[in-house]
């Protein structure tokens, strides 16, 4: 980057007009709807690690990435416009993620409760690194948007693992 240019953090950019309206709609309407979808499809409850063999709706290998993408979007939204209700939902979700993390730092619900014997056996296709990457991006976005570092610390433990 040329010396006379300086990167601007996303939360320092204010959009007005058409894009500002879309940004507001996303925070006010879309993100709560997405949260409800995460809940209705079992992605949030899966983080409780209560699924047992024979139960319906086994946690899929990429569910954490769906949750992480939502947290990342919430982090960006909160960086531009505080929303206590949305922040509370994200904080609760982050708490669930923290509790789902294994003692060694590993974090993937599917390979924790559905197929623990297959952890890291198919790095190419099993989405473990994909999910980890999205969770790390979410942790950074949420920290930058809120200043809260709980998910950042969880993901540091995962990276250290």
Short mmCIF file of C-alpha atoms in Angstrom, two decimals:
data_model
loop_
_atom_site.label_atom_id
_atom_site.label_comp_id
_atom_site.label_asym_id
_atom_site.label_seq_id
_atom_site.Cartn_x
_atom_site.Cartn_y
_atom_site.Cartn_z
CA UNK A 1 0.00 0.00 0.00
CA UNK A 2 1.43 3.42 -0.86
CA UNK A 3 2.61 5.44 2.15
CA UNK A 4 0.00 8.14 1.67
CA UNK A 5 -2.90 5.66 1.95
CA UNK A 6 -4.11 4.36 5.27
CA UNK A 7 -6.49 1.48 5.96
CA UNK A 8 -9.68 2.51 7.73
CA UNK A 9 -11.35 0.07 10.14
CA UNK A 10 -14.85 -0.89 9.03
CA UNK A 11 -16.44 0.53 12.19
CA UNK A 12 -15.02 3.96 11.33
CA UNK A 13 -16.88 4.04 7.99
CA UNK A 14 -20.37 5.48 7.97
CA UNK A 15 -22.64 4.78 5.04
CA UNK A 16 -25.67 6.88 4.27
CA UNK A 17 -28.38 6.78 1.68
CA UNK A 18 -29.11 3.52 -0.10
CA UNK A 19 -26.28 1.49 1.50
CA UNK A 20 -26.82 2.98 4.95
CA UNK A 21 -30.47 1.94 4.78
CA UNK A 22 -29.48 -1.60 3.74
CA UNK A 23 -26.97 -1.76 6.56
CA UNK A 24 -29.68 -0.78 9.05
CA UNK A 25 -32.14 -3.32 7.63
CA UNK A 26 -29.48 -6.00 7.91
CA UNK A 27 -28.87 -5.22 11.60
CA UNK A 28 -32.51 -4.72 12.53
CA UNK A 29 -34.21 -7.43 10.43
CA UNK A 30 -31.88 -9.88 8.69
CA UNK A 31 -29.55 -10.76 11.57
CA UNK A 32 -32.41 -11.60 13.99
CA UNK A 33 -34.06 -13.73 11.27
CA UNK A 34 -30.79 -15.56 10.68
CA UNK A 35 -30.48 -16.19 14.42
CA UNK A 36 -33.96 -17.73 14.45
CA UNK A 37 -32.95 -19.96 11.53
CA UNK A 38 -29.86 -21.11 13.42
CA UNK A 39 -32.10 -21.96 16.36
CA UNK A 40 -34.86 -23.64 14.32
CA UNK A 41 -32.44 -25.87 12.42
CA UNK A 42 -30.67 -27.08 15.56
CA UNK A 43 -27.34 -25.36 14.96
CA UNK A 44 -27.44 -23.49 18.28
CA UNK A 45 -28.68 -26.40 20.40
CA UNK A 46 -25.99 -28.61 18.85
CA UNK A 47 -23.43 -26.48 20.68
CA UNK A 48 -24.81 -27.90 23.94
CA UNK A 49 -23.25 -31.27 22.97
CA UNK A 50 -26.36 -33.21 24.00
CA UNK A 51 -26.93 -35.10 20.74
CA UNK A 52 -26.77 -38.90 21.17
CA UNK A 53 -26.69 -41.75 18.63
CA UNK A 54 -30.24 -42.40 17.47
CA UNK A 55 -31.40 -38.82 18.04
CA UNK A 56 -32.77 -36.99 15.01
CA UNK A 57 -30.90 -34.13 13.32
CA UNK A 58 -27.26 -35.04 13.97
CA UNK A 59 -24.95 -32.02 13.94
CA UNK A 60 -23.47 -31.60 10.47
CA UNK A 61 -19.74 -31.15 9.84
CA UNK A 62 -20.10 -27.47 8.91
CA UNK A 63 -22.67 -26.15 11.38
CA UNK A 64 -20.10 -24.10 13.31
CA UNK A 65 -19.31 -22.19 10.13
CA UNK A 66 -22.95 -21.12 9.82
CA UNK A 67 -22.96 -19.88 13.41
CA UNK A 68 -19.58 -18.21 12.92
CA UNK A 69 -20.71 -16.34 9.79
CA UNK A 70 -23.64 -14.96 11.78
CA UNK A 71 -21.38 -13.84 14.66
CA UNK A 72 -19.01 -12.20 12.17
CA UNK A 73 -21.89 -10.28 10.60
CA UNK A 74 -23.14 -9.26 14.05
CA UNK A 75 -19.66 -8.00 14.94
CA UNK A 76 -19.56 -5.82 11.84
CA UNK A 77 -23.11 -4.56 12.49
CA UNK A 78 -22.45 -3.73 16.14
CA UNK A 79 -19.27 -1.90 15.21
CA UNK A 80 -21.43 0.55 13.27
CA UNK A 81 -24.58 0.63 15.36
CA UNK A 82 -24.97 -0.63 18.94
CA UNK A 83 -27.87 -3.02 19.48
CA UNK A 84 -28.09 -4.47 23.01
CA UNK A 85 -30.56 -7.23 22.06
CA UNK A 86 -28.47 -8.45 19.13
CA UNK A 87 -25.33 -8.25 21.23
CA UNK A 88 -26.98 -10.33 23.97
CA UNK A 89 -27.88 -13.04 21.43
CA UNK A 90 -24.31 -13.08 20.16
CA UNK A 91 -22.87 -13.18 23.68
CA UNK A 92 -25.12 -16.13 24.55
CA UNK A 93 -24.05 -17.93 21.39
CA UNK A 94 -20.38 -17.27 22.12
CA UNK A 95 -20.90 -18.68 25.61
CA UNK A 96 -22.29 -21.87 24.05
CA UNK A 97 -19.28 -22.09 21.74
CA UNK A 98 -16.93 -21.65 24.69
CA UNK A 99 -18.65 -24.46 26.59
CA UNK A 100 -18.53 -26.75 23.53
CA UNK A 101 -14.77 -26.36 23.25
CA UNK A 102 -12.97 -29.53 24.31
CA UNK A 103 -10.36 -29.54 27.10
CA UNK A 104 -7.56 -29.80 24.52
CA UNK A 105 -8.90 -26.75 22.63
CA UNK A 106 -10.61 -28.66 19.77
CA UNK A 107 -13.94 -27.26 18.59
CA UNK A 108 -16.28 -29.03 16.17
CA UNK A 109 -19.60 -30.37 17.41
CA UNK A 110 -19.97 -33.05 14.74
CA UNK A 111 -16.61 -34.63 15.49
CA UNK A 112 -17.14 -34.24 19.22
CA UNK A 113 -20.54 -35.98 19.50
CA UNK A 114 -21.28 -37.77 16.20
CA UNK A 115 -17.94 -39.16 14.96
CA UNK A 116 -15.24 -38.49 17.56
CA UNK A 117 -13.07 -41.26 16.15
CA UNK A 118 -12.85 -39.39 12.82
CA UNK A 119 -11.43 -36.13 14.16
CA UNK A 120 -8.82 -34.83 11.66
CA UNK A 121 -9.04 -37.98 9.48
CA UNK A 122 -10.23 -36.17 6.34
CA UNK A 123 -8.85 -32.64 6.36
CA UNK A 124 -9.63 -32.18 2.67
CA UNK A 125 -13.39 -32.84 2.85
CA UNK A 126 -14.54 -32.77 6.48
CA UNK A 127 -14.70 -28.99 7.01
CA UNK A 128 -12.76 -28.90 10.28
CA UNK A 129 -10.30 -26.27 9.04
CA UNK A 130 -13.09 -24.46 7.17
CA UNK A 131 -15.13 -24.15 10.37
CA UNK A 132 -12.08 -23.15 12.40
CA UNK A 133 -11.29 -20.40 9.91
CA UNK A 134 -14.80 -18.99 10.01
CA UNK A 135 -14.80 -19.08 13.80
CA UNK A 136 -11.48 -17.21 13.85
CA UNK A 137 -12.80 -14.58 11.45
CA UNK A 138 -15.91 -14.24 13.62
CA UNK A 139 -13.78 -13.82 16.73
CA UNK A 140 -11.81 -10.97 15.17
CA UNK A 141 -14.91 -9.22 13.77
CA UNK A 142 -16.75 -9.50 17.09
CA UNK A 143 -13.77 -8.19 19.01
CA UNK A 144 -13.34 -5.27 16.61
CA UNK A 145 -17.06 -4.48 16.73
CA UNK A 146 -17.60 -4.80 20.47
CA UNK A 147 -14.23 -4.93 22.21
CA UNK A 148 -15.24 -8.26 23.76
CA UNK A 149 -12.53 -10.91 23.55
CA UNK A 150 -14.19 -14.10 24.84
CA UNK A 151 -14.48 -15.71 21.39
CA UNK A 152 -11.01 -14.45 20.52
CA UNK A 153 -9.63 -16.28 23.57
CA UNK A 154 -11.57 -19.45 22.67
CA UNK A 155 -10.15 -19.37 19.17
CA UNK A 156 -6.65 -18.71 20.48
CA UNK A 157 -6.96 -21.93 22.47
CA UNK A 158 -8.09 -23.71 19.30
CA UNK A 159 -5.18 -22.29 17.30
CA UNK A 160 -2.76 -23.27 20.07
CA UNK A 161 -4.20 -26.80 19.96
#
